GROMACS .gro file of C-alpha atoms in nm:
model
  290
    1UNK     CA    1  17.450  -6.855  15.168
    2UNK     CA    2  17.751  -6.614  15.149
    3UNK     CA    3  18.134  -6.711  15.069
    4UNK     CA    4  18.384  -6.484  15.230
    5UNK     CA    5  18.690  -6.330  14.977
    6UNK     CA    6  18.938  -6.268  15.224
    7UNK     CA    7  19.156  -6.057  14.954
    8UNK     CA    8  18.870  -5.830  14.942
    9UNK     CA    9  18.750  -5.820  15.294
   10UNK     CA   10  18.387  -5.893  15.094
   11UNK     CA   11  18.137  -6.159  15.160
   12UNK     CA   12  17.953  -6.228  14.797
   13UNK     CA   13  17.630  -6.504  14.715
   14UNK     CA   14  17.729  -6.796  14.664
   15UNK     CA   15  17.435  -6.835  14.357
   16UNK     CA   16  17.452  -6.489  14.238
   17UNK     CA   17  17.787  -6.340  14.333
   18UNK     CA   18  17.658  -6.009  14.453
   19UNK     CA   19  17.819  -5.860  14.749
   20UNK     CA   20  17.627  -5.898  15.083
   21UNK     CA   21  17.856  -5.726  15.301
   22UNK     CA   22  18.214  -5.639  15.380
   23UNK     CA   23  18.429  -5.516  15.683
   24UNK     CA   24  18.220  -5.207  15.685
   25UNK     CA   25  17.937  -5.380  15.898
   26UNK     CA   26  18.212  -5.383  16.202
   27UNK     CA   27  18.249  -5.023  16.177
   28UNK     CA   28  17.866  -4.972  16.226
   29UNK     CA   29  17.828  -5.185  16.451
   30UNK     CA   30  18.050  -5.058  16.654
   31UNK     CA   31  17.928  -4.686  16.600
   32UNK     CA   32  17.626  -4.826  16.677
   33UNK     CA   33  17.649  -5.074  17.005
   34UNK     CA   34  17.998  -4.824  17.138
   35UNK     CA   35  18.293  -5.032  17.370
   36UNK     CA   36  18.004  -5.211  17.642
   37UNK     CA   37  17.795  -5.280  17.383
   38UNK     CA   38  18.107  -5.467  17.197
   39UNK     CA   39  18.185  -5.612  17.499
   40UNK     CA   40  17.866  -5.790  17.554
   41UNK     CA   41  17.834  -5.892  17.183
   42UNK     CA   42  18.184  -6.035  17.215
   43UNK     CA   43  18.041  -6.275  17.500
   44UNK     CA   44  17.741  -6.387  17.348
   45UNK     CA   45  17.910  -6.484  17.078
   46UNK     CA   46  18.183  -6.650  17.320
   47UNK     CA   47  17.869  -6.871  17.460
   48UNK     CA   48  17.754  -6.941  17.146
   49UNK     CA   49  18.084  -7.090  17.057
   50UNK     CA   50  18.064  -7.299  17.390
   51UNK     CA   51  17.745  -7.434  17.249
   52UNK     CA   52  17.821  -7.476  16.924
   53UNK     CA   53  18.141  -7.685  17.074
   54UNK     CA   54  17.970  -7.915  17.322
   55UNK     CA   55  17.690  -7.970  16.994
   56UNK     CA   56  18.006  -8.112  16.853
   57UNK     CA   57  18.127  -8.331  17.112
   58UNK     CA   58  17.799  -8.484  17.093
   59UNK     CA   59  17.799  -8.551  16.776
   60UNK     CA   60  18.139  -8.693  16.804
   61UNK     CA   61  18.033  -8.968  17.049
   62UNK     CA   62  17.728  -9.038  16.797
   63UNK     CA   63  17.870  -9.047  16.464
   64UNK     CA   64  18.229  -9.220  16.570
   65UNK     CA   65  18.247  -9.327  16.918
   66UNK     CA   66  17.940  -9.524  16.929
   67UNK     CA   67  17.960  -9.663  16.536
   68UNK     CA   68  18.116  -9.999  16.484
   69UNK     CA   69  18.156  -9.972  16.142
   70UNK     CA   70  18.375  -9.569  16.134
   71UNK     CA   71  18.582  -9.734  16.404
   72UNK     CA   72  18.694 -10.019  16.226
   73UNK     CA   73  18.759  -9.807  15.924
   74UNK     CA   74  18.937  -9.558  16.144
   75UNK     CA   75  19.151  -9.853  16.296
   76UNK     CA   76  19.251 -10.005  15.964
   77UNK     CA   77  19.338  -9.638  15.852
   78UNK     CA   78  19.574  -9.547  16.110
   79UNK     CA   79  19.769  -9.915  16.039
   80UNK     CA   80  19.795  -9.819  15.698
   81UNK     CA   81  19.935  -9.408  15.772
   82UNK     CA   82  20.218  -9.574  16.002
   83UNK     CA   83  20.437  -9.428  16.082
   84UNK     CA   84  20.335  -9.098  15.968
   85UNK     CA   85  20.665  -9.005  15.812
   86UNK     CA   86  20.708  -9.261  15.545
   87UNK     CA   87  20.443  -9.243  15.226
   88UNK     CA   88  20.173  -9.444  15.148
   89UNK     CA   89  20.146  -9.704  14.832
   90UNK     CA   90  19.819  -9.655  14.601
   91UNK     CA   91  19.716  -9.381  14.856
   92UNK     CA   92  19.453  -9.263  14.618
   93UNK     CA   93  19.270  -9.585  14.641
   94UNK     CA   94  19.342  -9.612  15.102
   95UNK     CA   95  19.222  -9.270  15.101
   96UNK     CA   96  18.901  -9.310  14.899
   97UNK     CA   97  18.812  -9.608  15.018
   98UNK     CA   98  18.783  -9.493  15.380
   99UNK     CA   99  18.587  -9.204  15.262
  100UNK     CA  100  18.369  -9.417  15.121
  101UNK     CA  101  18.307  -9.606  15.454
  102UNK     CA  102  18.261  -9.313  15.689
  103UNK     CA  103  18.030  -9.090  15.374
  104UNK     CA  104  17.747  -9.039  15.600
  105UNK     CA  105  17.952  -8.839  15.907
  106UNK     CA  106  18.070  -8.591  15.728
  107UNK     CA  107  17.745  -8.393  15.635
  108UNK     CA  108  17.686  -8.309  16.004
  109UNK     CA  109  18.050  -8.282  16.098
  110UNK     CA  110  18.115  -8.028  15.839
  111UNK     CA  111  17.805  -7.851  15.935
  112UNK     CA  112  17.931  -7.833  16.329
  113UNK     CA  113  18.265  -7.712  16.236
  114UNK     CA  114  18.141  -7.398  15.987
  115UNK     CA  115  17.924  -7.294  16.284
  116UNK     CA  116  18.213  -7.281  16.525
  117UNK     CA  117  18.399  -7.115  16.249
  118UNK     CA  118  18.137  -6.847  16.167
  119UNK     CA  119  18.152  -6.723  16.556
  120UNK     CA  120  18.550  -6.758  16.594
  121UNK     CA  121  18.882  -6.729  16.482
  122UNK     CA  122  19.211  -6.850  16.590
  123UNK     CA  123  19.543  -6.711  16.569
  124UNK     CA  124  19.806  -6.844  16.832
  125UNK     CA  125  19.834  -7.234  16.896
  126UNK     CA  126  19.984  -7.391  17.201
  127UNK     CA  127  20.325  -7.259  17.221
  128UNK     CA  128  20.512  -7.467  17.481
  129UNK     CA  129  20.276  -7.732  17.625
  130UNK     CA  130  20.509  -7.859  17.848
  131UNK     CA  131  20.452  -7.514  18.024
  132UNK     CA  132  20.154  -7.570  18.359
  133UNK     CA  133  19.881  -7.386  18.287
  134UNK     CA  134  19.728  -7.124  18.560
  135UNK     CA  135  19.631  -7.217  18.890
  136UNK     CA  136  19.237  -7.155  18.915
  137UNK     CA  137  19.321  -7.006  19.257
  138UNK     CA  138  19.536  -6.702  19.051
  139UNK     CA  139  19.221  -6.475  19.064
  140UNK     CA  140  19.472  -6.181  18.896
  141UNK     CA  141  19.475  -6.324  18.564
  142UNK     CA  142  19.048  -6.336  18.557
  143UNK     CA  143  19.053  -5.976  18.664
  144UNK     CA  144  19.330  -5.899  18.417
  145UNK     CA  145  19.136  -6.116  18.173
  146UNK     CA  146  18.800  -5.885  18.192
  147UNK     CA  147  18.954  -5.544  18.201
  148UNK     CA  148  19.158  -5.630  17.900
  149UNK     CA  149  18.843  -5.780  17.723
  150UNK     CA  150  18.675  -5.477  17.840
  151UNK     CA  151  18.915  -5.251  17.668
  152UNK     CA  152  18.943  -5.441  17.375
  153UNK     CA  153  19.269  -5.488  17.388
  154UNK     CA  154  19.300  -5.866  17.472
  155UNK     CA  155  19.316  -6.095  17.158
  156UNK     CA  156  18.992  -6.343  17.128
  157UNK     CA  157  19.192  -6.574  16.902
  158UNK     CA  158  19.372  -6.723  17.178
  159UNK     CA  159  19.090  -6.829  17.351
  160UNK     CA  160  18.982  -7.207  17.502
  161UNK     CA  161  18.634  -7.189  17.505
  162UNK     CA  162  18.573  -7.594  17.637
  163UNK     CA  163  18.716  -7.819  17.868
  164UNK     CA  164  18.786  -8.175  17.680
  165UNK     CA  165  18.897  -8.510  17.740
  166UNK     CA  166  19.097  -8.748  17.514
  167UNK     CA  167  18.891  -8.848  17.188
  168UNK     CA  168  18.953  -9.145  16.995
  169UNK     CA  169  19.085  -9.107  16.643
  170UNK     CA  170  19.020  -8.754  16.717
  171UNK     CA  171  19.305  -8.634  16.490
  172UNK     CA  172  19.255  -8.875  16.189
  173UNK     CA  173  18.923  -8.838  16.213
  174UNK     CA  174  18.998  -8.457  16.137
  175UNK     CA  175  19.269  -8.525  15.859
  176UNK     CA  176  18.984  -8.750  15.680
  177UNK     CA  177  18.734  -8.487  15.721
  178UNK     CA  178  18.971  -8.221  15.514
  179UNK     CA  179  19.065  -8.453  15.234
  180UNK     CA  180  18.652  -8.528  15.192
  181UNK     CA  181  18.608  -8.123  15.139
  182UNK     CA  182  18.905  -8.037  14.892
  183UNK     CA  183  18.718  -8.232  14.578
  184UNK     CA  184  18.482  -7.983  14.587
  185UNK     CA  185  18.729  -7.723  14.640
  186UNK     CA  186  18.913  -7.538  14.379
  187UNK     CA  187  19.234  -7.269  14.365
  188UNK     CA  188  19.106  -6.927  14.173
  189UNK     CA  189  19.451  -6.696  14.153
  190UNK     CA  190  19.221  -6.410  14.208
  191UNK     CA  191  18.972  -6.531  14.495
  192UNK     CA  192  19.217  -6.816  14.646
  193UNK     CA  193  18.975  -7.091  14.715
  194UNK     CA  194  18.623  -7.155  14.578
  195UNK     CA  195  18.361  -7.394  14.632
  196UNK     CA  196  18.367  -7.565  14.276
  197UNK     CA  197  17.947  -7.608  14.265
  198UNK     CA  198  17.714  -7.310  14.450
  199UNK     CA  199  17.517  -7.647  14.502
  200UNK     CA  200  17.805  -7.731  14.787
  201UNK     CA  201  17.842  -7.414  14.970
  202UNK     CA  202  18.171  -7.448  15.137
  203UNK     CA  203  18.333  -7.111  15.257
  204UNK     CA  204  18.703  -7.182  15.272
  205UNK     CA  205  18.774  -6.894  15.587
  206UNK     CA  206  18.561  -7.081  15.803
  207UNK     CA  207  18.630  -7.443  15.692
  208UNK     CA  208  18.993  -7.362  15.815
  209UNK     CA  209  18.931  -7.168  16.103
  210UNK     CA  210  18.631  -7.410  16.266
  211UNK     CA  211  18.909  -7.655  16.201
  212UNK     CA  212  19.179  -7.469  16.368
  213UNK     CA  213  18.942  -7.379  16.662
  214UNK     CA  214  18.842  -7.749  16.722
  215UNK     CA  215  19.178  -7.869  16.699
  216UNK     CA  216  19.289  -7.573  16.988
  217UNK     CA  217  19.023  -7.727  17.255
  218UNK     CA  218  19.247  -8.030  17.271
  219UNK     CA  219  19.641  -8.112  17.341
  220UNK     CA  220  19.861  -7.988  17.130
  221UNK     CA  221  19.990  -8.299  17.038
  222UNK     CA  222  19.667  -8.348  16.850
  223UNK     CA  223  19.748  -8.099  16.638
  224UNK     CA  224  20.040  -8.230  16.532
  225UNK     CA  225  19.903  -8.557  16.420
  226UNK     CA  226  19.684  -8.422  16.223
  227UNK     CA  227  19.910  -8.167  16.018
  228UNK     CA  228  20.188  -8.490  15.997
  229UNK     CA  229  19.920  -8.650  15.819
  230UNK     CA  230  19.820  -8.390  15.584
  231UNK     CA  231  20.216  -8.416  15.473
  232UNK     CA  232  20.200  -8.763  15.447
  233UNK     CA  233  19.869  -8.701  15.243
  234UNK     CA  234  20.097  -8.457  15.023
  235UNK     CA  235  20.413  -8.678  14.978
  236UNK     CA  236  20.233  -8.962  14.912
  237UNK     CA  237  20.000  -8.835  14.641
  238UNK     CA  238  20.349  -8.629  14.484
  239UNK     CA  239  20.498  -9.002  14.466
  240UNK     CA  240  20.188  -9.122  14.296
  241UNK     CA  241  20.145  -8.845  14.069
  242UNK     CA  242  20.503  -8.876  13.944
  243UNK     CA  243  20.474  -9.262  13.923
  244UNK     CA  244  20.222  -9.178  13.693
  245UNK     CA  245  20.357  -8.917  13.504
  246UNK     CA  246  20.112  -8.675  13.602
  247UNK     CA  247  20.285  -8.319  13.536
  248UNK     CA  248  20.056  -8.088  13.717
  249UNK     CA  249  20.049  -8.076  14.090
  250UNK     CA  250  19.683  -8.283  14.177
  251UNK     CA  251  19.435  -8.027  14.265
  252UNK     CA  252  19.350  -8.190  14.642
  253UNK     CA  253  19.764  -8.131  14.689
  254UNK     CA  254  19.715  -7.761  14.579
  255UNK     CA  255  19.431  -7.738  14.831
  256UNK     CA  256  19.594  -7.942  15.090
  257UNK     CA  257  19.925  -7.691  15.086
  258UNK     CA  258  19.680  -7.387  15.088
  259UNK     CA  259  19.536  -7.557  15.414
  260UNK     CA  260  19.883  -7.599  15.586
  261UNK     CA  261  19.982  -7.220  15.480
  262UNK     CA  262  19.639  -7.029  15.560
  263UNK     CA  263  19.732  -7.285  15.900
  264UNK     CA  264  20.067  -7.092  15.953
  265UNK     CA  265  19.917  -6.735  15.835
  266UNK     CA  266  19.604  -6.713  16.087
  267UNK     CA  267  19.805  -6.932  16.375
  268UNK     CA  268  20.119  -6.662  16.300
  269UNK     CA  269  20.347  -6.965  16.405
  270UNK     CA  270  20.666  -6.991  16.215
  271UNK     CA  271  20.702  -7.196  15.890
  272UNK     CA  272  20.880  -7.464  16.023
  273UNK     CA  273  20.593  -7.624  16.206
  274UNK     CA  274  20.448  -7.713  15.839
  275UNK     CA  275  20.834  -7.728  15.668
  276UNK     CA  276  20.891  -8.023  15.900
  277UNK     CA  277  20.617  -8.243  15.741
  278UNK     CA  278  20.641  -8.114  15.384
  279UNK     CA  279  20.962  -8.124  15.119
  280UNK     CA  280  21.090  -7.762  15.049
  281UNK     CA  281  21.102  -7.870  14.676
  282UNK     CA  282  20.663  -7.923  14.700
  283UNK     CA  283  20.625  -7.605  14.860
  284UNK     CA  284  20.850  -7.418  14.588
  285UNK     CA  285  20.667  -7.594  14.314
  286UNK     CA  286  20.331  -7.491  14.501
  287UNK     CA  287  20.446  -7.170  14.513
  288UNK     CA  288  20.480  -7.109  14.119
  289UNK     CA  289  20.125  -7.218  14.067
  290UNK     CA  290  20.023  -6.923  14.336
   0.00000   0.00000   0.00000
């Protein structure tokens, strides 16, 4: 029921826009539970994540994997985005149309991902995939891993919580879940972004992060996918925009750019990871309406 203000560490109602609570509550909670107590919440919440995770995965196989009808639309989609780089024609009219098509998943997928969200954050992506990851044998890192959890000094944004296999349209699937939420999205100088209607209760903080903690249970090169095609989703809705001689950025860009730069702020990865899907020229223009 609460929206999170991120500028003023507050969460308000979303109906009456009192403040609930802010970053206070960590302080008493930790005056009240002290480091072991800390330490246990901090796993509990870890396994609820887990859960919360494999509830998705199952969902997944449900909604897409096993529907004829979203994996046709998802096939005909990615035909249409390639390649990735160029822009789309009339992408107003692809992109709505295969919302249309696939309306009924994204109650329950947006309801999976603000639950992941609400129990994690993320902050540092895969760095160098091409690097092997730790031998399960190297029983120093575990015990390094629990005394510096212990301490409170480890950082539980970096963490894999799930095992996972390829997925299907897995990164499209996530690019076509954004572009469904920013409608009801909108950019408040003040508050940064708000849920347009209390009736639609979407908390921007966790939309992103549940995002950017799905996205970091699978390859990297997922992740890349799906922020090439929010650029292409940018450029191509720019072109139309301008074709139509539209003067004001489109709101879903203005949302769309505030997803790729809350991506770069909470990941702390360097610019160019977004730069090298989206004009400098949109991002300066973006950056006058902030």
């Amino acid at each position: 029921v609460t929206c999170y203000i991120d500028q003023m560490n507050t969460w308000y109602d979303m109906r009456t826009h009192q403040e609930v609570t802010n970053n206070h509550l960590f302080s008493e909670i930790q005056d009240s539970l002290g480091t072991f107590g800390l330490n246990g919440l901090d796993r509990l919440l870890c396994f609820m994540i887990v859960k919360e995770l494999q509830n998705f995965l199952r969902l997944y196989q449900r909604v897409i994997l096993k529907d004829k009808t979203a994996q046709e639309t998802l096939r005909a989609l990615q035909k249409v985005v390639s390649p990735i780089k160029g822009i789309i024609a009339n992408s107003a009219k692809i992109y709505s149309s295969a919302i249309a098509k696939t309306q009924k998943i994204w109650g329950p997928y947006l309801d999976a991902i603000m639950k992941v969200a609400i129990l994690s954050d993320i902050q540092a992506h895969y760095k160098d995939p091409s690097l092997p990851c730790p031998k399960e044998d190297n029983t120093l890192l575990y015990e390094i891993t629990a005394y510096l959890e212990a301490a409170g000094t480890h950082n539980p944004l970096n963490k894999i919580y799930i095992t996972t296999k390829q997925l299907s349209f897995f990164p499209i699937v996530n690019f076509l879940f954004l572009i469904t939420q920013l409608p009801k999205l909108q950019y408040n100088k003040n508050l940064g972004m708000t849920c347009r209607k209390p009736a639609d209760a979407i908390d921007w903080p966790p939309l992103v992060l549940g995002l950017l903690t799905l996205l970091k249970q699978f390859h990297s090169r997922y992740t890349e996918q799906f922020l090439a095609l929010i650029g292409q989703f940018i450029r191509s809705s720019m072109e139309q925009s301008t074709s139509q001689k539209i003067p004001e950025m489109p709101a879903d860009v203005v949302g769309a750019l505030m997803f790729l730069e809350d991506y770069v702020h909470f990941t702390k990865l360097p610019r160019r990871v977004v730069e090298a899907h989206v004009p400098n020229f949109i991002f300066d223009e973006f950056r006058t309406i902030l």
